[in-house]
Amino acid sequence: MSEKKIQSALISVFYKDHLDSLVKLLHEQGVTIYSTGGTQEFVEKLGVPVVPVEGLTGYPSILGGRVKTLHPKVFGGILARRENAQDLSELQQYEIPEIDLVIVDLYPFEETLASGASEQQIIEKIDIGGISLIRAASKNFKDVVIVASKAQYPLLEETLRANNGSTTIEQRKVFAGFAFEVSSHYDSAIFNYFKSDAQGQVFKQSYNNGSTLRYGENPHQQGVFYGGLEKIFDQLNGKEISYNNLLDIDAAVALIDDLDGTAVAILKHNNACGAATGASVKEAYLKALSSDPVSAFGGVIVINKKVDLDAATELHKLFFEVVIAPEYDEAALNLLKEKKNRIILKRKPVAFASKQFRSLLHGVLEQDKDTKVEVLSDLKPVTDRKPTDEENKALLLAVKLVKHSKSNAIVFAKDGFMVTSGVGQTSRVDALKNAIDKAKEFGLSLDGAVMASDAFFPFPDCVEIADKAGIKAVIQPGGSVKDQDSIDYCNKHNIAMVFTGFRHFKH
């Protein structure tokens, strides 16, 4: 029979939020409730009769609560197949009551891990009884309803009210699907905690609470974001964040976190079209905007300091999709909110994962994030002329910016800002020429600027072209079999060049 009326329920939960109305409904519908520990006390305080699990099993909760429901009289009542005569006979023989509904959740393993708790505290939050109950009830969905999260309480309550305490097999299967999502996510988190080289190359990641986006990269593509954006930002204004917004926001946050002082970056299609540091947010923004005011239109602006009214007044003159900052003055926020679709994000302090991955070819690529940020001691001079102090500052800024640019990439910088860049080219020479052409287009002088490359120069042509454009200091990883050709050219033309030993490809 597809439709079954719930006559008995086992309730054992860690979180009691919104449980009261559900318990009262079950009582109204004549359901016998079994429970244990804190949940039993909770039910009793509601004035609802409850049968202690200990009374059913004949055993108390033991081992500090590690063993409560792990008993044949519990699992037999859940797993018994109601259409199987042998199963029903054994239930009768061993005086095991049928259990038609299981409401259970799991210890907060991920939350405990994230809190920085000790290993012993983390281990104690690995649920045993709960996960076993979820699997048992889900396996027997033909006869049993499983609710494995408080997120499903409203759906269960709605179902029971609509059907006078009964459920269909289709509804029970839906609840079982929710339950296996909970258990698989939980087990993935535990696996990643224990994961070591001994397991070999195994990839398991789980994200829940997906958000359907308006569309994907293009309108004809569907898109979903899996993750907790609310843990990273408060959205203070604006329309729904799009797929492409998310890509730019991710690139923007990664870039700004590498910059020192008061910094602003403007991004378009995951690349910086302007970036600068300054004495104020306003100054840094205007310097960043000067690099490429055309590309800045419709871009994403990221700032690492509070946005005041002076800065907001300048920002407000430009059409942009998103602004990100750790804080906003009230007057600044009110001004920026005048554009109702403008997305305003306030960053929260949060640590990001050290790994990144992407799907391709029916598989997944995983790697360590490129967290290398060059410092002065990483700069190894290889030419006769050494960079000046000012050139070193510009070189360090340029190499941070080129790290966050699509390869092949060239960045010119001076005076605390990115003059121009050439990005995403199949040839390093083309990237260089694009950067030079852009500087000319916007009337930006390259005299005194430095050049950064995300990878080595296989030939001396790049330093030669840069020299003729006015560049007098270069930073690159080095590593080409023909490094000496570029070094020789620099020595001949009084150009300072440093190697870092770190390549920064970005694809």
PDB file of C-alpha atoms in Angstrom, residues 236-434:
ATOM      1  CA  LEU A 236      23.649  45.947   1.190  1.00  0.00           C
ATOM      2  CA  ASN A 237      22.061  46.885  -2.129  1.00  0.00           C
ATOM      3  CA  GLY A 238      21.466  45.826  -5.660  1.00  0.00           C
ATOM      4  CA  LYS A 239      20.146  43.136  -7.928  1.00  0.00           C
ATOM      5  CA  GLU A 240      20.791  39.410  -7.770  1.00  0.00           C
ATOM      6  CA  ILE A 241      24.458  38.540  -8.190  1.00  0.00           C
ATOM      7  CA  SER A 242      25.071  36.858 -11.544  1.00  0.00           C
ATOM      8  CA  TYR A 243      27.369  34.043 -12.644  1.00  0.00           C
ATOM      9  CA  ASN A 244      29.792  36.497 -14.256  1.00  0.00           C
ATOM     10  CA  ASN A 245      29.594  38.823 -11.241  1.00  0.00           C
ATOM     11  CA  LEU A 246      30.693  35.913  -9.046  1.00  0.00           C
ATOM     12  CA  LEU A 247      33.707  35.179 -11.237  1.00  0.00           C
ATOM     13  CA  ASP A 248      34.772  38.831 -11.114  1.00  0.00           C
ATOM     14  CA  ILE A 249      34.118  39.090  -7.376  1.00  0.00           C
ATOM     15  CA  ASP A 250      36.293  36.045  -6.743  1.00  0.00           C
ATOM     16  CA  ALA A 251      39.132  37.508  -8.825  1.00  0.00           C
ATOM     17  CA  ALA A 252      38.734  40.906  -7.158  1.00  0.00           C
ATOM     18  CA  VAL A 253      38.935  39.571  -3.616  1.00  0.00           C
ATOM     19  CA  ALA A 254      41.981  37.449  -4.429  1.00  0.00           C
ATOM     20  CA  LEU A 255      43.777  40.456  -5.934  1.00  0.00           C
ATOM     21  CA  ILE A 256      42.991  43.036  -3.250  1.00  0.00           C
ATOM     22  CA  ASP A 257      44.124  40.692  -0.497  1.00  0.00           C
ATOM     23  CA  ASP A 258      47.639  40.747  -1.951  1.00  0.00           C
ATOM     24  CA  LEU A 259      47.908  44.554  -1.970  1.00  0.00           C
ATOM     25  CA  ASP A 260      49.301  46.671   0.857  1.00  0.00           C
ATOM     26  CA  GLY A 261      48.248  50.063   2.166  1.00  0.00           C
ATOM     27  CA  THR A 262      45.071  51.752   0.972  1.00  0.00           C
ATOM     28  CA  ALA A 263      44.291  50.014  -2.302  1.00  0.00           C
ATOM     29  CA  VAL A 264      41.628  49.970  -5.005  1.00  0.00           C
ATOM     30  CA  ALA A 265      41.319  47.668  -8.016  1.00  0.00           C
ATOM     31  CA  ILE A 266      38.879  47.734 -10.916  1.00  0.00           C
ATOM     32  CA  LEU A 267      38.268  44.435 -12.682  1.00  0.00           C
ATOM     33  CA  LYS A 268      36.615  43.375 -15.914  1.00  0.00           C
ATOM     34  CA  HIS A 269      36.385  39.767 -17.083  1.00  0.00           C
ATOM     35  CA  ASN A 270      38.566  38.627 -14.154  1.00  0.00           C
ATOM     36  CA  ASN A 271      41.447  40.984 -15.021  1.00  0.00           C
ATOM     37  CA  ALA A 272      42.448  44.251 -13.419  1.00  0.00           C
ATOM     38  CA  CYS A 273      41.930  47.163 -15.789  1.00  0.00           C
ATOM     39  CA  GLY A 274      43.131  49.468 -13.019  1.00  0.00           C
ATOM     40  CA  ALA A 275      44.770  49.131  -9.623  1.00  0.00           C
ATOM     41  CA  ALA A 276      46.492  51.548  -7.307  1.00  0.00           C
ATOM     42  CA  THR A 277      47.468  52.471  -3.791  1.00  0.00           C
ATOM     43  CA  GLY A 278      47.118  55.961  -2.363  1.00  0.00           C
ATOM     44  CA  ALA A 279      46.936  58.183   0.689  1.00  0.00           C
ATOM     45  CA  SER A 280      43.134  57.822   0.630  1.00  0.00           C
ATOM     46  CA  VAL A 281      40.519  55.631  -1.021  1.00  0.00           C
ATOM     47  CA  LYS A 282      39.599  58.536  -3.302  1.00  0.00           C
ATOM     48  CA  GLU A 283      43.189  59.015  -4.440  1.00  0.00           C
ATOM     49  CA  ALA A 284      43.737  55.299  -5.002  1.00  0.00           C
ATOM     50  CA  TYR A 285      40.479  55.022  -6.966  1.00  0.00           C
ATOM     51  CA  LEU A 286      41.255  57.960  -9.263  1.00  0.00           C
ATOM     52  CA  LYS A 287      44.719  56.568  -9.980  1.00  0.00           C
ATOM     53  CA  ALA A 288      43.249  53.134 -10.716  1.00  0.00           C
ATOM     54  CA  LEU A 289      40.586  54.636 -12.987  1.00  0.00           C
ATOM     55  CA  SER A 290      43.168  56.540 -15.018  1.00  0.00           C
ATOM     56  CA  SER A 291      44.705  53.285 -16.281  1.00  0.00           C
ATOM     57  CA  ASP A 292      41.712  52.410 -18.455  1.00  0.00           C
ATOM     58  CA  PRO A 293      38.528  54.421 -17.881  1.00  0.00           C
ATOM     59  CA  VAL A 294      36.873  52.722 -20.870  1.00  0.00           C
ATOM     60  CA  SER A 295      37.196  49.159 -19.540  1.00  0.00           C
ATOM     61  CA  ALA A 296      36.189  50.311 -16.057  1.00  0.00           C
ATOM     62  CA  PHE A 297      32.638  50.902 -17.318  1.00  0.00           C
ATOM     63  CA  GLY A 298      30.436  48.096 -15.996  1.00  0.00           C
ATOM     64  CA  GLY A 299      33.250  46.583 -13.951  1.00  0.00           C
ATOM     65  CA  VAL A 300      33.773  45.413 -10.383  1.00  0.00           C
ATOM     66  CA  ILE A 301      35.508  47.714  -7.896  1.00  0.00           C
ATOM     67  CA  VAL A 302      37.206  46.278  -4.828  1.00  0.00           C
ATOM     68  CA  ILE A 303      38.587  48.351  -1.938  1.00  0.00           C
ATOM     69  CA  ASN A 304      40.463  47.278   1.191  1.00  0.00           C
ATOM     70  CA  LYS A 305      39.546  50.226   3.433  1.00  0.00           C
ATOM     71  CA  LYS A 306      36.382  52.022   4.568  1.00  0.00           C
ATOM     72  CA  VAL A 307      34.644  53.968   1.796  1.00  0.00           C
ATOM     73  CA  ASP A 308      34.006  57.551   2.858  1.00  0.00           C
ATOM     74  CA  LEU A 309      31.806  60.153   1.183  1.00  0.00           C
ATOM     75  CA  ASP A 310      34.695  61.701  -0.786  1.00  0.00           C
ATOM     76  CA  ALA A 311      35.494  58.333  -2.357  1.00  0.00           C
ATOM     77  CA  ALA A 312      31.826  57.472  -2.894  1.00  0.00           C
ATOM     78  CA  THR A 313      31.244  60.766  -4.707  1.00  0.00           C
ATOM     79  CA  GLU A 314      33.876  59.800  -7.279  1.00  0.00           C
ATOM     80  CA  LEU A 315      32.701  56.199  -7.494  1.00  0.00           C
ATOM     81  CA  HIS A 316      29.125  57.334  -8.061  1.00  0.00           C
ATOM     82  CA  LYS A 317      30.125  59.087 -11.307  1.00  0.00           C
ATOM     83  CA  LEU A 318      30.948  55.744 -12.932  1.00  0.00           C
ATOM     84  CA  PHE A 319      28.567  53.007 -13.985  1.00  0.00           C
ATOM     85  CA  PHE A 320      29.806  49.804 -12.388  1.00  0.00           C
ATOM     86  CA  GLU A 321      28.187  46.497 -11.475  1.00  0.00           C
ATOM     87  CA  VAL A 322      29.670  45.756  -8.040  1.00  0.00           C
ATOM     88  CA  VAL A 323      31.601  47.497  -5.281  1.00  0.00           C
ATOM     89  CA  ILE A 324      33.257  45.532  -2.471  1.00  0.00           C
ATOM     90  CA  ALA A 325      34.682  47.011   0.727  1.00  0.00           C
ATOM     91  CA  PRO A 326      35.038  46.101   4.399  1.00  0.00           C
ATOM     92  CA  GLU A 327      33.040  49.126   5.541  1.00  0.00           C
ATOM     93  CA  TYR A 328      31.101  52.164   4.308  1.00  0.00           C
ATOM     94  CA  ASP A 329      30.326  55.509   5.921  1.00  0.00           C
ATOM     95  CA  GLU A 330      26.584  56.003   6.259  1.00  0.00           C
ATOM     96  CA  ALA A 331      26.629  58.992   3.890  1.00  0.00           C
ATOM     97  CA  ALA A 332      28.750  57.087   1.387  1.00  0.00           C
ATOM     98  CA  LEU A 333      26.406  54.106   1.489  1.00  0.00           C
ATOM     99  CA  ASN A 334      23.304  56.258   1.016  1.00  0.00           C
ATOM    100  CA  LEU A 335      24.856  57.880  -2.046  1.00  0.00           C
ATOM    101  CA  LEU A 336      25.918  54.584  -3.607  1.00  0.00           C
ATOM    102  CA  LYS A 337      22.455  53.130  -2.988  1.00  0.00           C
ATOM    103  CA  GLU A 338      20.899  55.716  -5.278  1.00  0.00           C
ATOM    104  CA  LYS A 339      21.474  53.257  -8.100  1.00  0.00           C
ATOM    105  CA  LYS A 340      19.016  50.514  -7.125  1.00  0.00           C
ATOM    106  CA  ASN A 341      20.674  47.786  -9.208  1.00  0.00           C
ATOM    107  CA  ARG A 342      24.209  48.575  -8.027  1.00  0.00           C
ATOM    108  CA  ILE A 343      25.495  45.617  -6.021  1.00  0.00           C
ATOM    109  CA  ILE A 344      27.125  46.787  -2.791  1.00  0.00           C
ATOM    110  CA  LEU A 345      28.955  44.128  -0.809  1.00  0.00           C
ATOM    111  CA  LYS A 346      30.409  44.454   2.671  1.00  0.00           C
ATOM    112  CA  ARG A 347      33.158  41.934   3.307  1.00  0.00           C
ATOM    113  CA  LYS A 348      33.312  39.805   6.414  1.00  0.00           C
ATOM    114  CA  PRO A 349      36.565  38.508   7.906  1.00  0.00           C
ATOM    115  CA  VAL A 350      36.805  34.932   6.661  1.00  0.00           C
ATOM    116  CA  ALA A 351      39.600  32.526   5.782  1.00  0.00           C
ATOM    117  CA  PHE A 352      39.519  30.917   2.346  1.00  0.00           C
ATOM    118  CA  ALA A 353      40.399  27.341   1.450  1.00  0.00           C
ATOM    119  CA  SER A 354      43.995  26.619   0.463  1.00  0.00           C
ATOM    120  CA  LYS A 355      42.920  24.400  -2.459  1.00  0.00           C
ATOM    121  CA  GLN A 356      41.065  25.211  -5.655  1.00  0.00           C
ATOM    122  CA  PHE A 357      39.488  22.956  -8.234  1.00  0.00           C
ATOM    123  CA  ARG A 358      37.637  23.039 -11.533  1.00  0.00           C
ATOM    124  CA  SER A 359      35.761  20.484 -13.611  1.00  0.00           C
ATOM    125  CA  LEU A 360      36.904  19.377 -17.041  1.00  0.00           C
ATOM    126  CA  LEU A 361      36.902  16.286 -19.288  1.00  0.00           C
ATOM    127  CA  HIS A 362      34.482  14.394 -17.024  1.00  0.00           C
ATOM    128  CA  GLY A 363      36.898  14.927 -14.145  1.00  0.00           C
ATOM    129  CA  VAL A 364      38.308  17.455 -11.732  1.00  0.00           C
ATOM    130  CA  LEU A 365      41.599  19.323 -11.502  1.00  0.00           C
ATOM    131  CA  GLU A 366      42.746  20.270  -7.997  1.00  0.00           C
ATOM    132  CA  GLN A 367      45.733  22.335  -6.960  1.00  0.00           C
ATOM    133  CA  ASP A 368      47.109  24.488  -4.185  1.00  0.00           C
ATOM    134  CA  LYS A 369      46.096  28.113  -4.537  1.00  0.00           C
ATOM    135  CA  ASP A 370      48.838  30.430  -5.734  1.00  0.00           C
ATOM    136  CA  THR A 371      49.404  32.128  -2.397  1.00  0.00           C
ATOM    137  CA  LYS A 372      52.936  33.288  -3.139  1.00  0.00           C
ATOM    138  CA  VAL A 373      53.320  37.027  -2.638  1.00  0.00           C
ATOM    139  CA  GLU A 374      56.783  38.303  -3.507  1.00  0.00           C
ATOM    140  CA  VAL A 375      58.677  40.395  -0.978  1.00  0.00           C
ATOM    141  CA  LEU A 376      61.889  42.357  -1.395  1.00  0.00           C
ATOM    142  CA  SER A 377      64.087  39.401  -0.429  1.00  0.00           C
ATOM    143  CA  ASP A 378      62.615  37.386  -3.332  1.00  0.00           C
ATOM    144  CA  LEU A 379      63.978  39.850  -5.883  1.00  0.00           C
ATOM    145  CA  LYS A 380      67.305  38.521  -7.197  1.00  0.00           C
ATOM    146  CA  PRO A 381      69.135  41.091  -9.353  1.00  0.00           C
ATOM    147  CA  VAL A 382      70.725  39.484 -12.446  1.00  0.00           C
ATOM    148  CA  THR A 383      71.968  42.611 -14.220  1.00  0.00           C
ATOM    149  CA  ASP A 384      74.807  45.029 -13.623  1.00  0.00           C
ATOM    150  CA  ARG A 385      72.409  47.804 -12.684  1.00  0.00           C
ATOM    151  CA  LYS A 386      70.351  47.107  -9.587  1.00  0.00           C
ATOM    152  CA  PRO A 387      66.834  48.540  -9.174  1.00  0.00           C
ATOM    153  CA  THR A 388      66.483  51.718  -7.126  1.00  0.00           C
ATOM    154  CA  ASP A 389      64.289  51.730  -4.011  1.00  0.00           C
ATOM    155  CA  GLU A 390      61.444  53.322  -5.980  1.00  0.00           C
ATOM    156  CA  GLU A 391      61.812  50.781  -8.758  1.00  0.00           C
ATOM    157  CA  ASN A 392      61.726  47.938  -6.224  1.00  0.00           C
ATOM    158  CA  LYS A 393      58.416  49.257  -4.843  1.00  0.00           C
ATOM    159  CA  ALA A 394      56.990  49.426  -8.354  1.00  0.00           C
ATOM    160  CA  LEU A 395      58.329  45.961  -9.210  1.00  0.00           C
ATOM    161  CA  LEU A 396      56.655  44.433  -6.162  1.00  0.00           C
ATOM    162  CA  LEU A 397      53.336  46.051  -7.066  1.00  0.00           C
ATOM    163  CA  ALA A 398      53.636  44.981 -10.705  1.00  0.00           C
ATOM    164  CA  VAL A 399      54.391  41.348  -9.900  1.00  0.00           C
ATOM    165  CA  LYS A 400      51.376  41.177  -7.559  1.00  0.00           C
ATOM    166  CA  LEU A 401      49.158  42.501 -10.325  1.00  0.00           C
ATOM    167  CA  VAL A 402      50.542  40.252 -13.064  1.00  0.00           C
ATOM    168  CA  LYS A 403      49.968  37.250 -10.796  1.00  0.00           C
ATOM    169  CA  HIS A 404      46.237  37.986 -10.933  1.00  0.00           C
ATOM    170  CA  SER A 405      46.112  38.587 -14.709  1.00  0.00           C
ATOM    171  CA  LYS A 406      45.208  36.003 -17.338  1.00  0.00           C
ATOM    172  CA  SER A 407      48.243  34.564 -19.098  1.00  0.00           C
ATOM    173  CA  ASN A 408      50.125  35.558 -21.102  1.00  0.00           C
ATOM    174  CA  ALA A 409      50.322  38.785 -19.138  1.00  0.00           C
ATOM    175  CA  ILE A 410      52.450  41.920 -18.929  1.00  0.00           C
ATOM    176  CA  VAL A 411      51.937  44.720 -16.399  1.00  0.00           C
ATOM    177  CA  PHE A 412      53.500  48.194 -16.323  1.00  0.00           C
ATOM    178  CA  ALA A 413      53.548  50.041 -12.991  1.00  0.00           C
ATOM    179  CA  LYS A 414      54.974  53.135 -11.351  1.00  0.00           C
ATOM    180  CA  ASP A 415      54.123  55.627  -8.606  1.00  0.00           C
ATOM    181  CA  GLY A 416      51.868  53.147  -6.807  1.00  0.00           C
ATOM    182  CA  PHE A 417      49.549  52.303  -9.689  1.00  0.00           C
ATOM    183  CA  MET A 418      49.226  49.994 -12.653  1.00  0.00           C
ATOM    184  CA  VAL A 419      49.877  52.106 -15.720  1.00  0.00           C
ATOM    185  CA  THR A 420      48.548  49.541 -18.190  1.00  0.00           C
ATOM    186  CA  SER A 421      48.526  45.826 -18.858  1.00  0.00           C
ATOM    187  CA  GLY A 422      48.282  43.333 -21.688  1.00  0.00           C
ATOM    188  CA  VAL A 423      46.518  40.119 -20.714  1.00  0.00           C
ATOM    189  CA  GLY A 424      45.171  36.848 -22.055  1.00  0.00           C
ATOM    190  CA  GLN A 425      47.352  36.718 -25.148  1.00  0.00           C
ATOM    191  CA  THR A 426      48.745  33.624 -26.885  1.00  0.00           C
ATOM    192  CA  SER A 427      52.044  35.461 -27.335  1.00  0.00           C
ATOM    193  CA  ARG A 428      53.965  37.327 -24.645  1.00  0.00           C
ATOM    194  CA  VAL A 429      55.077  39.798 -27.308  1.00  0.00           C
ATOM    195  CA  ASP A 430      51.422  40.484 -28.164  1.00  0.00           C
ATOM    196  CA  ALA A 431      50.628  41.054 -24.479  1.00  0.00           C
ATOM    197  CA  LEU A 432      53.511  43.533 -24.293  1.00  0.00           C
ATOM    198  CA  LYS A 433      52.446  45.379 -27.434  1.00  0.00           C
ATOM    199  CA  ASN A 434      48.849  45.577 -26.184  1.00  0.00           C
TER     200      ASN A 434
END
